[in-house]
């Protein structure tokens, strides 16, 4: 089988060939000299052409690894990114095992954050929201496929999704909201061109959703509970300022594996004065 293809890189070609044939890597290696059947060759060529035109591999194969598990993805959701695993790690550090803590994941997309947490902490109760019905359909499929029974899904924009549970409080709120500034050059490059703009970019230089979450979370956090948010490579200081101004305590940022401040958060402290502006 021909793995080298001039239009795309060899690793991508191998992944697309595996998808075409529905086989494992080991099978591909063992059968490296087999000829491709005509229908497979045609299907493979079509995938290669789409990849050459820029479509993300994750969308072409319909899945992506995250925190050690395989999640189904589609163009309705952001492709899970390795740096987002930091949000899962920070959440797990704050969730003792065998306790029925309540965790809210805002803007869940494929569900990768909420489902990873749910599977690592079976006694935790996860609520995962998204305003996109298509995203929630996929997230529910992922939860079922991966056996996560402790996640409830709700449709709506940020805290509006909780309208039936007005006044519900959580022990931790986590979110990877859209935070890229509208018009940012990165949106016109690579995989981002094919991902839902609503999952990537936000108004106010990318801060509209981060700010809405910082402000809205106060009404839904138990005293001392953490809010943890992913943000862009240059947004950590502004996020910390916003968290402090909104009265959060223990405000800090954490670096991803690339050394970039990628997550910021703080704890809800209702003994502090509520800001007036
Ligand atoms: N980290 C993504 C990127 O810049 C953006 C994800 C997001 O907006 N939450 O490629």
XYZ file of N, CA and C and ligand atoms in Angstrom:
841
model
N 0.855 -1.195 0.000
C 0.000 0.000 0.000
C 0.886 1.238 0.000
N 0.500 2.202 -0.722
C 1.332 3.390 -0.879
C 1.017 4.391 0.222
N 1.989 4.593 1.128
C 1.749 5.520 2.239
C 2.276 6.914 1.959
N 3.200 6.992 1.021
C 3.746 8.315 0.735
C 2.846 8.992 -0.288
N 2.536 10.232 -0.020
C 1.678 10.946 -0.952
C 2.149 12.380 -0.993
N 2.368 12.882 -2.174
C 3.021 14.182 -2.271
C 2.179 15.322 -1.688
N 0.835 15.183 -1.715
C -0.009 16.320 -1.336
C -0.098 16.550 0.166
N 0.091 15.499 0.962
C -0.068 15.651 2.417
C 1.059 14.928 3.145
N 1.217 15.177 4.458
C 2.360 14.535 5.118
C 2.082 13.058 5.400
N 3.178 12.316 5.613
C 3.096 10.858 5.661
C 2.288 10.361 6.866
N 2.381 11.085 7.987
C 1.632 10.665 9.185
C 0.134 10.794 8.919
N -0.257 11.925 8.331
C -1.675 12.120 7.996
C -2.138 11.047 7.010
N -1.298 10.743 6.033
C -1.663 9.751 5.013
C -1.926 8.392 5.664
N -1.085 8.049 6.616
C -1.247 6.758 7.302
C -2.581 6.728 8.065
N -2.886 7.829 8.764
C -4.130 7.897 9.543
C -5.333 7.796 8.599
N -5.267 8.483 7.475
C -6.392 8.456 6.528
C -6.542 7.083 5.883
N -5.420 6.422 5.669
C -5.484 5.074 5.086
C -6.109 4.094 6.092
N -5.737 4.254 7.349
C -6.325 3.417 8.405
C -7.839 3.607 8.457
N -8.254 4.868 8.362
C -9.690 5.174 8.368
C -10.377 4.569 7.152
N -9.737 4.704 5.992
C -10.298 4.159 4.750
C -10.551 2.668 4.875
N -9.563 1.972 5.447
C -9.644 0.506 5.508
C -10.321 0.012 6.786
N -10.444 0.907 7.773
C -11.021 0.502 9.054
C -10.136 -0.507 9.773
N -8.821 -0.298 9.693
C -7.896 -1.252 10.319
C -6.966 -0.548 11.303
N -6.218 -1.355 12.067
C -5.258 -0.814 13.041
C -3.929 -0.505 12.364
N -3.070 0.208 13.105
C -1.723 0.486 12.624
C -0.954 -0.809 12.383
N -1.125 -1.734 13.341
C -0.410 -3.017 13.238
C -0.800 -3.742 11.941
N -2.098 -3.690 11.625
C -2.569 -4.330 10.400
C -1.924 -3.667 9.178
N -1.892 -2.327 9.199
C -1.292 -1.606 8.068
C 0.144 -2.049 7.839
N 0.897 -2.166 8.941
C 2.309 -2.533 8.826
C 2.428 -3.967 8.293
N 1.604 -4.857 8.842
C 1.670 -6.266 8.427
C 1.281 -6.453 6.958
N 0.450 -5.520 6.468
C -0.041 -5.671 5.091
C 0.499 -4.579 4.174
N 1.691 -4.080 4.512
C 2.223 -2.898 3.824
C 2.378 -3.100 2.320
N 2.535 -4.346 1.888
C 2.759 -4.535 0.456
C 1.500 -4.973 -0.288
N 0.356 -5.049 0.417
C -0.904 -5.398 -0.262
C -1.311 -4.285 -1.231
N -2.003 -4.663 -2.264
C -2.551 -3.647 -3.176
C -3.860 -3.116 -2.586
N -4.183 -1.857 -2.919
C -5.449 -1.271 -2.465
C -6.553 -1.639 -3.438
N -7.681 -2.121 -2.922
C -8.841 -2.376 -3.789
C -9.301 -1.047 -4.388
N -9.944 -1.120 -5.540
C -10.302 0.104 -6.263
C -11.192 1.027 -5.429
N -12.184 0.432 -4.748
C -13.082 1.305 -3.964
C -12.345 1.974 -2.818
N -11.406 1.249 -2.197
C -10.604 1.840 -1.134
C -9.696 2.931 -1.675
N -9.117 2.670 -2.823
C -8.207 3.656 -3.428
C -8.955 4.958 -3.705
N -10.188 4.805 -4.144
C -11.001 5.981 -4.464
C -11.338 6.764 -3.192
N -11.744 6.024 -2.171
C -12.098 6.666 -0.900
C -10.874 7.362 -0.290
N -9.734 6.675 -0.353
C -8.488 7.224 0.186
C -8.114 8.500 -0.563
N -8.204 8.459 -1.889
C -7.843 9.637 -2.695
C -8.731 10.828 -2.336
N -10.015 10.544 -2.058
C -10.939 11.630 -1.715
C -10.543 12.256 -0.372
N -10.184 11.410 0.600
C -9.758 11.934 1.913
C -8.462 12.730 1.785
N -7.541 12.215 0.970
C -6.267 12.928 0.772
C -6.528 14.297 0.144
N -7.442 14.346 -0.810
C -7.740 15.627 -1.467
C -8.331 16.615 -0.462
N -9.217 16.125 0.406
C -9.818 17.016 1.418
C -8.761 17.496 2.408
N -7.863 16.596 2.794
C -6.777 16.987 3.711
C -5.874 18.013 3.028
N -5.576 17.782 1.746
C -4.710 18.706 1.002
C -5.356 20.084 0.920
N -6.707 20.113 0.950
C -7.416 21.392 0.905
C -7.536 22.010 2.300
N -6.980 21.342 3.306
C -6.887 21.961 4.625
C -7.789 21.385 5.701
N -8.722 20.501 5.345
C -9.642 19.983 6.371
C -8.862 19.270 7.474
N -9.233 19.523 8.725
C -8.514 18.892 9.842
C -8.615 17.365 9.797
N -7.525 16.698 10.116
C -7.522 15.227 10.163
C -8.621 14.727 11.115
N -8.768 15.420 12.267
C -9.753 14.961 13.258
C -11.162 14.911 12.670
N -11.507 15.874 11.820
C -12.843 15.860 11.199
C -12.936 14.763 10.136
N -11.836 14.539 9.417
C -11.860 13.520 8.358
C -11.992 12.120 8.949
N -11.344 11.895 10.090
C -11.438 10.556 10.689
C -12.564 10.487 11.722
N -13.076 11.655 12.151
C -14.227 11.691 13.052
C -13.894 11.433 14.506
N -12.617 11.547 14.874
C -12.273 11.327 16.279
C -10.959 11.990 16.638
N -10.767 12.166 17.947
C -9.511 12.727 18.471
C -9.304 12.219 19.886
N -8.043 11.948 20.228
C -7.682 11.515 21.580
C -7.700 12.700 22.534
N -8.190 12.480 23.737
C -8.114 13.509 24.769
C -8.056 12.817 26.121
N -7.081 13.167 26.926
C -6.904 12.600 28.259
C -6.993 11.061 28.223
N -6.375 10.485 27.200
C -6.257 9.032 27.133
C -7.465 8.291 26.583
N -8.456 9.044 26.102
C -9.646 8.378 25.540
C -9.946 8.961 24.160
N -10.699 8.202 23.376
C -11.028 8.654 22.027
C -12.422 9.262 22.013
N -12.504 10.514 21.583
C -13.785 11.225 21.496
C -14.186 11.402 20.044
N -15.470 11.145 19.749
C -15.986 11.463 18.417
C -16.018 12.981 18.273
N -15.619 13.478 17.109
C -15.703 14.912 16.832
C -16.336 15.121 15.458
N -16.905 16.303 15.275
C -17.478 16.676 13.987
C -17.268 18.176 13.845
N -17.544 18.724 12.664
C -17.374 20.176 12.496
C -18.313 21.000 13.388
N -19.199 20.341 14.140
C -20.061 21.080 15.082
C -19.317 21.446 16.358
N -18.138 20.857 16.567
C -17.412 21.102 17.824
C -15.945 21.420 17.577
N -15.374 22.117 18.551
C -13.937 22.370 18.556
C -13.202 21.033 18.673
N -12.076 20.906 18.000
C -11.259 19.701 18.128
C -10.523 19.760 19.473
N -10.661 18.730 20.320
C -9.977 18.758 21.624
C -8.478 18.988 21.446
N -7.903 19.827 22.322
C -6.491 20.181 22.214
C -5.741 19.664 23.443
N -4.464 19.272 23.260
C -3.699 18.742 24.397
C -3.623 19.730 25.562
N -3.499 21.036 25.270
C -3.339 21.993 26.381
C -4.580 22.044 27.270
N -5.726 21.616 26.735
C -6.964 21.645 27.523
C -6.969 20.541 28.589
N -6.075 19.549 28.438
C -5.965 18.515 29.482
C -5.580 19.129 30.821
N -4.909 20.307 30.789
C -4.562 21.013 32.030
C -5.818 21.330 32.848
N -6.891 21.710 32.184
C -8.149 22.003 32.900
C -8.654 20.766 33.628
N -8.536 19.613 32.979
C -8.984 18.352 33.593
C -8.107 18.043 34.808
N -6.782 18.171 34.634
C -5.870 17.874 35.750
C -6.135 18.766 36.950
N -6.293 20.071 36.704
C -6.524 21.017 37.808
C -7.853 20.720 38.502
N -8.851 20.323 37.713
C -10.149 19.970 38.305
C -10.022 18.725 39.167
N -9.356 17.690 38.644
C -9.220 16.433 39.392
C -8.463 16.640 40.700
N -7.441 17.529 40.673
C -6.700 17.820 41.914
C -7.616 18.401 42.989
N -8.711 19.015 42.566
C -9.633 19.674 43.507
C -10.872 18.836 43.814
N -10.922 17.626 43.284
C -12.080 16.759 43.499
C -11.658 15.483 44.206
N -11.843 15.425 45.518
C -11.476 14.187 46.222
C -12.281 13.010 45.665
N -11.654 11.835 45.680
C -12.372 10.631 45.245
C -13.481 10.312 46.232
N -14.482 9.610 45.734
C -15.568 9.095 46.589
C -16.386 10.181 47.267
N -16.407 11.363 46.670
C -17.296 12.414 47.192
C -18.238 12.835 46.079
N -19.447 13.209 46.468
C -20.466 13.538 45.460
C -20.420 15.026 45.107
N -19.253 15.502 44.665
C -19.112 16.918 44.329
C -19.846 17.235 43.032
N -20.365 18.443 42.962
C -21.091 18.876 41.768
C -20.190 19.779 40.931
N -20.016 19.408 39.658
C -19.119 20.143 38.762
C -19.893 20.595 37.529
N -19.694 21.857 37.144
C -20.348 22.417 35.960
C -19.296 22.694 34.896
N -19.508 22.182 33.667
C -18.629 22.460 32.522
C -19.419 23.308 31.532
N -18.999 24.557 31.351
C -19.739 25.482 30.476
C -19.173 25.469 29.070
N -20.014 25.227 28.064
C -19.566 25.197 26.669
C -18.803 23.916 26.407
N -19.460 22.789 26.594
C -18.765 21.496 26.639
C -18.304 20.984 25.271
N -18.934 21.428 24.180
C -18.510 20.982 22.837
C -18.635 19.476 22.700
N -17.516 18.812 22.411
C -17.519 17.349 22.274
C -17.783 16.655 23.605
N -17.721 17.412 24.698
C -17.914 16.823 26.025
C -16.621 16.341 26.651
N -15.490 16.595 25.976
C -14.237 15.950 26.402
C -13.847 16.307 27.835
N -14.088 17.546 28.267
C -13.684 17.936 29.628
C -14.600 17.246 30.653
N -15.905 17.452 30.496
C -16.856 16.904 31.476
C -16.773 15.376 31.544
N -16.684 14.737 30.398
C -16.684 13.270 30.368
C -15.386 12.716 30.968
N -14.255 13.360 30.677
C -12.984 12.910 31.265
C -13.056 12.998 32.782
N -13.592 14.120 33.297
C -13.705 14.286 34.755
C -14.664 13.237 35.325
N -15.794 13.048 34.652
C -16.805 12.099 35.131
C -16.235 10.685 35.225
N -15.405 10.317 34.250
C -14.860 8.964 34.232
C -13.749 8.772 35.257
N -13.089 9.860 35.634
C -12.037 9.773 36.658
C -12.612 9.876 38.066
N -13.823 10.428 38.189
C -14.457 10.618 39.507
C -15.916 10.160 39.406
N -16.114 8.854 39.592
C -17.438 8.276 39.355
C -18.512 8.812 40.284
N -18.093 9.292 41.473
C -19.090 9.777 42.433
C -19.429 11.252 42.226
N -18.668 11.945 41.385
C -18.964 13.354 41.104
C -20.191 13.444 40.197
N -20.913 14.553 40.303
C -22.063 14.773 39.427
C -21.724 15.926 38.495
N -21.641 15.616 37.208
C -21.270 16.623 36.219
C -22.506 17.185 35.533
N -22.503 18.508 35.307
C -23.484 19.131 34.431
C -22.688 19.771 33.302
N -23.051 19.488 32.056
C -22.324 20.029 30.912
C -23.302 20.789 30.027
N -22.950 22.024 29.673
C -23.858 22.853 28.873
C -23.243 23.189 27.519
N -24.107 23.494 26.573
C -23.665 24.094 25.317
C -24.868 24.765 24.688
N -24.644 25.841 23.947
C -25.787 26.474 23.289
C -26.084 25.775 21.963
N -25.141 24.948 21.496
C -25.325 24.255 20.218
C -25.952 22.879 20.438
N -27.142 22.670 19.853
C -27.812 21.377 19.977
C -26.978 20.280 19.312
N -26.341 20.610 18.197
C -25.524 19.612 17.483
C -24.343 19.183 18.344
N -23.747 20.146 19.042
C -22.629 19.804 19.934
C -23.115 18.885 21.048
N -24.265 19.205 21.632
C -24.762 18.382 22.749
C -25.117 16.970 22.300
N -25.635 16.843 21.097
C -25.937 15.500 20.572
C -24.652 14.667 20.531
N -23.592 15.287 20.033
C -22.304 14.584 19.949
C -21.752 14.287 21.349
N -21.862 15.273 22.251
C -21.348 15.086 23.616
C -22.089 13.937 24.307
N -23.407 13.875 24.095
C -24.187 12.771 24.697
C -23.724 11.426 24.138
N -23.474 11.389 22.822
C -22.982 10.142 22.197
C -21.651 9.736 22.816
N -20.770 10.729 23.023
C -19.465 10.422 23.616
C -19.630 9.884 25.030
N -20.535 10.501 25.793
C -20.743 10.043 27.178
C -21.219 8.596 27.175
N -22.138 8.293 26.265
C -22.680 6.936 26.197
C -21.601 5.943 25.759
N -20.902 6.326 24.699
C -19.861 5.461 24.137
C -18.776 5.140 25.165
N -18.424 6.162 25.963
C -17.325 5.994 26.915
C -17.817 5.534 28.289
N -19.128 5.407 28.428
C -19.674 4.859 29.677
C -19.730 5.843 30.832
N -19.839 7.136 30.526
C -19.951 8.150 31.591
C -21.432 8.359 31.900
N -21.869 7.831 33.050
C -23.299 7.942 33.389
C -23.580 9.133 34.283
N -22.512 9.746 34.832
C -22.707 10.826 35.794
C -22.556 12.220 35.176
N -23.051 12.374 33.942
C -23.054 13.693 33.297
C -24.465 14.015 32.817
N -24.987 15.178 33.232
C -26.272 15.666 32.715
C -25.978 16.788 31.723
N -26.658 16.775 30.572
C -26.392 17.780 29.534
C -27.552 18.769 29.472
N -27.229 20.051 29.315
C -28.259 21.087 29.257
C -27.937 22.079 28.151
N -28.990 22.480 27.417
C -28.804 23.412 26.299
C -28.976 24.847 26.756
N -28.068 25.714 26.337
C -28.249 27.135 26.618
C -26.930 27.876 26.633
N -27.043 29.188 26.604
C -25.895 30.069 26.553
C -25.374 30.272 27.984
N -24.178 29.812 28.267
C -23.560 29.952 29.604
C -24.583 29.623 30.712
N -24.791 30.543 31.651
C -25.627 30.198 32.812
C -27.118 30.115 32.476
N -27.521 30.610 31.315
C -28.925 30.473 30.905
C -29.319 29.000 30.798
N -28.342 28.141 30.518
C -28.625 26.707 30.379
C -29.166 26.116 31.686
N -28.919 26.833 32.783
C -29.311 26.297 34.096
C -30.661 26.809 34.554
N -31.432 27.430 33.626
C -32.619 28.175 34.063
C -33.589 27.359 34.909
N -33.660 26.045 34.617
C -34.596 25.237 35.417
C -34.056 25.008 36.821
N -32.751 25.206 36.952
C -32.109 24.940 38.245
C -31.664 26.257 38.865
N -32.452 27.286 38.704
C -32.050 28.585 39.246
C -31.637 28.425 40.706
N -30.495 29.008 41.024
C -30.051 28.903 42.412
C -29.200 27.665 42.686
N -29.053 26.762 41.677
C -28.195 25.590 41.878
C -26.762 26.049 42.098
N -26.088 25.455 43.047
C -24.689 25.808 43.319
C -23.799 24.610 42.997
N -22.573 24.925 42.633
C -21.608 23.890 42.262
C -20.362 23.974 43.138
N -19.657 22.849 43.196
C -18.419 22.798 43.964
C -17.222 23.169 43.102
N -17.432 23.215 41.788
C -16.378 23.655 40.875
C -17.022 23.971 39.522
N -16.573 25.068 38.914
C -17.021 25.395 37.547
C -15.786 25.452 36.664
N -15.861 24.766 35.524
C -14.736 24.693 34.596
C -15.243 25.102 33.218
N -14.382 25.766 32.442
C -14.808 26.134 31.089
C -13.626 26.373 30.169
N -13.788 25.935 28.920
C -12.881 26.330 27.844
C -13.733 27.108 26.840
N -13.971 28.396 27.113
C -14.887 29.168 26.264
C -14.166 29.670 25.010
N -14.906 30.213 24.040
C -14.231 30.889 22.928
C -13.504 32.117 23.466
N -12.233 32.275 23.083
C -11.472 33.417 23.621
C -10.565 34.085 22.598
N -10.586 33.626 21.352
C -9.757 34.261 20.323
C -10.461 35.552 19.879
N -9.697 36.627 19.750
C -10.295 37.902 19.333
C -10.873 37.777 17.929
N -12.031 38.363 17.717
C -12.617 38.349 16.373
C -11.647 39.049 15.427
N -11.429 38.453 14.260
C -10.506 39.065 13.304
C -9.057 38.677 13.537
N -8.756 37.894 14.589
C -7.387 37.423 14.833
C -6.907 36.620 13.618
N -5.662 36.856 13.226
C -5.123 36.215 12.011
C -5.144 34.690 12.113
N -5.046 34.141 13.340
C -5.014 32.679 13.487
C -6.299 32.008 13.000
N -7.407 32.763 13.054
C -8.688 32.168 12.643
C -8.696 31.808 11.163
N -7.789 32.436 10.411
C -7.725 32.185 8.962
C -6.637 31.177 8.620
N -6.122 30.468 9.649
C -5.023 29.527 9.413
C -5.358 28.120 9.922
N -4.803 27.116 9.248
C -4.846 25.735 9.734
C -6.240 25.227 10.059
N -6.308 24.369 11.088
C -7.571 23.735 11.462
C -8.652 24.753 11.830
N -8.236 25.893 12.394
C -9.209 26.872 12.900
C -10.184 27.332 11.809
N -9.732 27.312 10.550
C -10.609 27.732 9.436
C -11.848 26.852 9.344
N -11.745 25.627 9.842
C -12.841 24.663 9.679
C -13.637 24.454 10.962
N -13.180 25.054 12.050
C -13.857 24.862 13.336
C -14.959 25.912 13.510
N -15.968 25.606 14.353
C -17.076 26.560 14.503
C -16.587 27.876 15.123
N -16.854 28.982 14.440
C -16.417 30.292 14.940
C -16.981 30.539 16.332
N -18.210 30.036 16.567
C -18.856 30.270 17.861
C -18.117 29.575 19.005
N -17.296 28.580 18.677
C -16.532 27.885 19.719
C -15.141 28.486 19.888
N -14.752 29.344 18.948
C -13.382 29.858 18.938
C -13.251 31.296 19.363
N -14.111 32.166 18.781
C -13.838 33.590 18.950
C -14.974 34.294 19.659
N -14.600 35.396 20.319
C -15.556 36.168 21.107
C -15.275 37.658 20.907
N -16.298 38.458 21.128
C -16.143 39.909 21.001
C -15.311 40.444 22.180
N -15.169 41.753 22.265
C -14.355 42.403 23.306
C -12.937 41.816 23.320
N -12.319 41.755 22.119
C -10.950 41.238 22.010
C -10.809 39.816 22.525
N -11.892 39.062 22.480
C -11.853 37.669 22.928
C -12.292 37.485 24.375
N -12.604 38.596 25.076
C -12.906 38.499 26.516
C -14.395 38.390 26.848
N -15.285 38.512 25.864
C -16.719 38.602 26.184
C -17.197 37.393 26.994
N -16.811 36.188 26.590
C -17.300 34.986 27.287
C -16.559 34.777 28.595
N -15.225 34.974 28.585
C -14.451 34.856 29.831
C -15.049 35.777 30.890
N -15.336 37.017 30.521
C -15.900 37.976 31.475
C -17.286 37.539 31.953
N -18.111 37.065 31.011
C -19.475 36.640 31.378
C -19.415 35.478 32.372
N -18.438 34.610 32.199
C -18.302 33.452 33.089
C -17.802 33.889 34.472
N -16.796 34.764 34.493
C -16.285 35.274 35.782
C -17.429 35.921 36.563
N -18.208 36.747 35.888
C -19.277 37.475 36.579
C -20.436 36.550 36.964
N -20.840 35.681 36.041
C -22.012 34.838 36.273
C -21.767 33.714 37.265
N -20.521 33.246 37.353
C -20.228 32.079 38.190
C -20.468 32.370 39.671
N -20.330 33.636 40.068
C -20.506 33.984 41.493
C -21.817 33.446 42.060
N -22.876 33.514 41.245
C -24.204 33.109 41.731
C -24.361 31.588 41.787
N -23.366 30.851 41.248
C -23.520 29.387 41.133
C -22.411 28.601 41.812
N -21.575 29.293 42.591
C -20.478 28.604 43.278
C -20.738 28.556 44.777
N -20.484 27.408 45.372
C -20.487 27.335 46.830
C -19.298 28.123 47.372
N -19.373 28.530 48.626
C -18.261 29.280 49.222
C -16.983 28.449 49.143
N -15.912 29.078 48.651
C -14.623 28.389 48.565
C -14.463 27.533 47.321
N -15.504 27.471 46.471
C -15.442 26.617 45.274
C -14.637 27.304 44.162
N -13.970 26.494 43.349
C -13.103 27.007 42.293
C -13.849 27.278 40.986
N -13.428 28.362 40.339
C -13.728 28.603 38.918
C -12.404 28.471 38.173
N -12.362 27.613 37.141
C -11.159 27.402 36.335
C -11.494 27.621 34.867
N -10.759 28.524 34.211
C -11.048 28.835 32.800
C -9.782 28.768 31.955
N -9.904 28.152 30.779
C -8.816 28.225 29.807
C -8.914 29.564 29.085
N -7.750 30.083 28.666
C -7.743 31.344 27.909
C -6.550 31.391 26.972
N -6.434 32.463 26.221
C -5.362 32.598 25.232
C -4.007 32.865 25.873
N -2.953 32.734 25.058
C -1.574 32.804 25.565
C -1.227 34.145 26.204
N -1.971 35.206 25.851
C -1.641 36.535 26.387
C -2.790 37.109 27.239
N -3.669 36.239 27.728
C -4.853 36.735 28.453
C -4.812 36.470 29.966
N -3.746 35.852 30.457
C -3.717 35.432 31.869
C -3.826 36.632 32.816
N -3.020 37.674 32.595
C -3.014 38.811 33.529
C -4.380 39.496 33.552
N -4.983 39.677 32.380
C -6.309 40.313 32.332
C -7.351 39.441 33.037
N -7.260 38.127 32.856
C -8.214 37.233 33.530
C -8.042 37.311 35.042
N -6.805 37.339 35.506
C -6.581 37.449 36.962
C -7.147 38.762 37.485
N -6.918 39.842 36.753
C -7.451 41.140 37.188
C -8.964 41.096 37.282
N -9.574 40.485 36.281
C -11.036 40.406 36.267
C -11.548 39.573 37.441
N -10.856 38.464 37.710
C -11.255 37.593 38.824
C -11.127 38.339 40.155
N -10.024 39.061 40.326
C -9.827 39.809 41.586
C -10.881 40.899 41.722
N -11.117 41.604 40.619
C -12.095 42.702 40.669
C -13.486 42.172 40.994
N -13.763 40.935 40.599
C -15.082 40.350 40.853
C -15.145 39.700 42.238
N -14.054 39.811 43.012
C -14.103 39.367 44.399
C -13.637 37.939 44.644
N -13.038 37.276 43.640
C -12.544 35.909 43.858
C -11.272 35.948 44.707
N -11.040 34.885 45.452
C -9.820 34.734 46.260
C -8.908 33.689 45.609
N -7.698 33.564 46.109
C -6.711 32.557 45.628
C -6.509 32.639 44.123
N -6.619 33.840 43.551
C -6.550 34.001 42.091
C -5.148 33.660 41.590
N -5.079 32.813 40.589
C -3.784 32.411 40.027
C -3.942 31.856 38.619
N -2.782 31.666 37.950
C -2.771 31.069 36.610
C -1.843 29.863 36.614
N -2.072 28.966 35.685
C -1.261 27.756 35.560
C -0.751 27.642 34.125
N 0.473 27.101 33.995
C 1.091 26.955 32.673
C 0.775 25.596 32.050
N 0.626 25.584 30.741
C 0.452 24.309 30.031
C 1.830 23.693 29.767
N 1.875 22.565 29.067
C 3.135 21.857 28.849
C 4.098 22.664 27.990
N 3.564 23.627 27.240
C 4.421 24.487 26.428
C 4.943 25.669 27.253
N 4.585 25.721 28.556
C 5.079 26.789 29.420
C 4.258 28.069 29.327
N 3.107 28.001 28.681
C 2.257 29.182 28.497
C 1.181 29.224 29.583
N 0.975 30.393 30.188
C -0.110 30.537 31.165
C -1.416 30.333 30.408
N -2.099 29.220 30.698
C -3.199 28.763 29.836
C -4.528 28.695 30.580
N -4.442 28.560 31.920
C -5.654 28.475 32.735
C -5.527 29.472 33.883
N -6.608 30.184 34.163
C -6.645 31.037 35.354
C -7.891 30.705 36.147
N -7.816 31.006 37.446
C -8.978 30.708 38.269
C -8.870 31.334 39.633
N -9.915 31.112 40.407
C -9.959 31.617 41.770
C -11.108 30.947 42.497
N -11.188 31.202 43.800
C -12.277 30.615 44.583
C -13.299 31.686 44.930
N -14.522 31.253 45.037
C -15.617 32.175 45.350
C -15.618 32.466 46.844
N -15.582 33.734 47.151
C -15.512 34.155 48.546
C -16.624 35.170 48.790
N -17.731 34.704 49.354
C -18.881 35.615 49.493
C -18.767 36.496 50.731
N -17.591 36.432 51.397
C -17.401 37.366 52.505
C -16.789 38.678 51.988
N -16.350 38.658 50.725
C -15.764 39.869 50.143
C -16.857 40.762 49.598
N -16.610 42.067 49.564
C -17.625 42.966 49.026
C -17.874 42.709 47.554
N -19.120 42.753 47.134
C -19.465 42.576 45.715
C -19.080 43.867 44.999
N -18.349 43.748 43.889
C -17.952 44.959 43.179
C -19.160 45.732 42.660
N -19.026 47.052 42.580
C -20.186 47.867 42.227
C -20.283 48.199 40.747
N -19.157 48.190 39.989
C -19.230 48.666 38.599
C -20.017 47.733 37.713
N -6.816 27.075 21.918
C -7.592 27.307 20.721
C -6.699 27.928 19.687
O -6.270 29.037 19.816
C -8.800 28.122 20.972
C -9.780 27.394 21.802
C -10.791 28.278 22.389
O -11.137 29.343 21.886
N -11.314 27.877 23.476
O -6.401 27.270 18.731
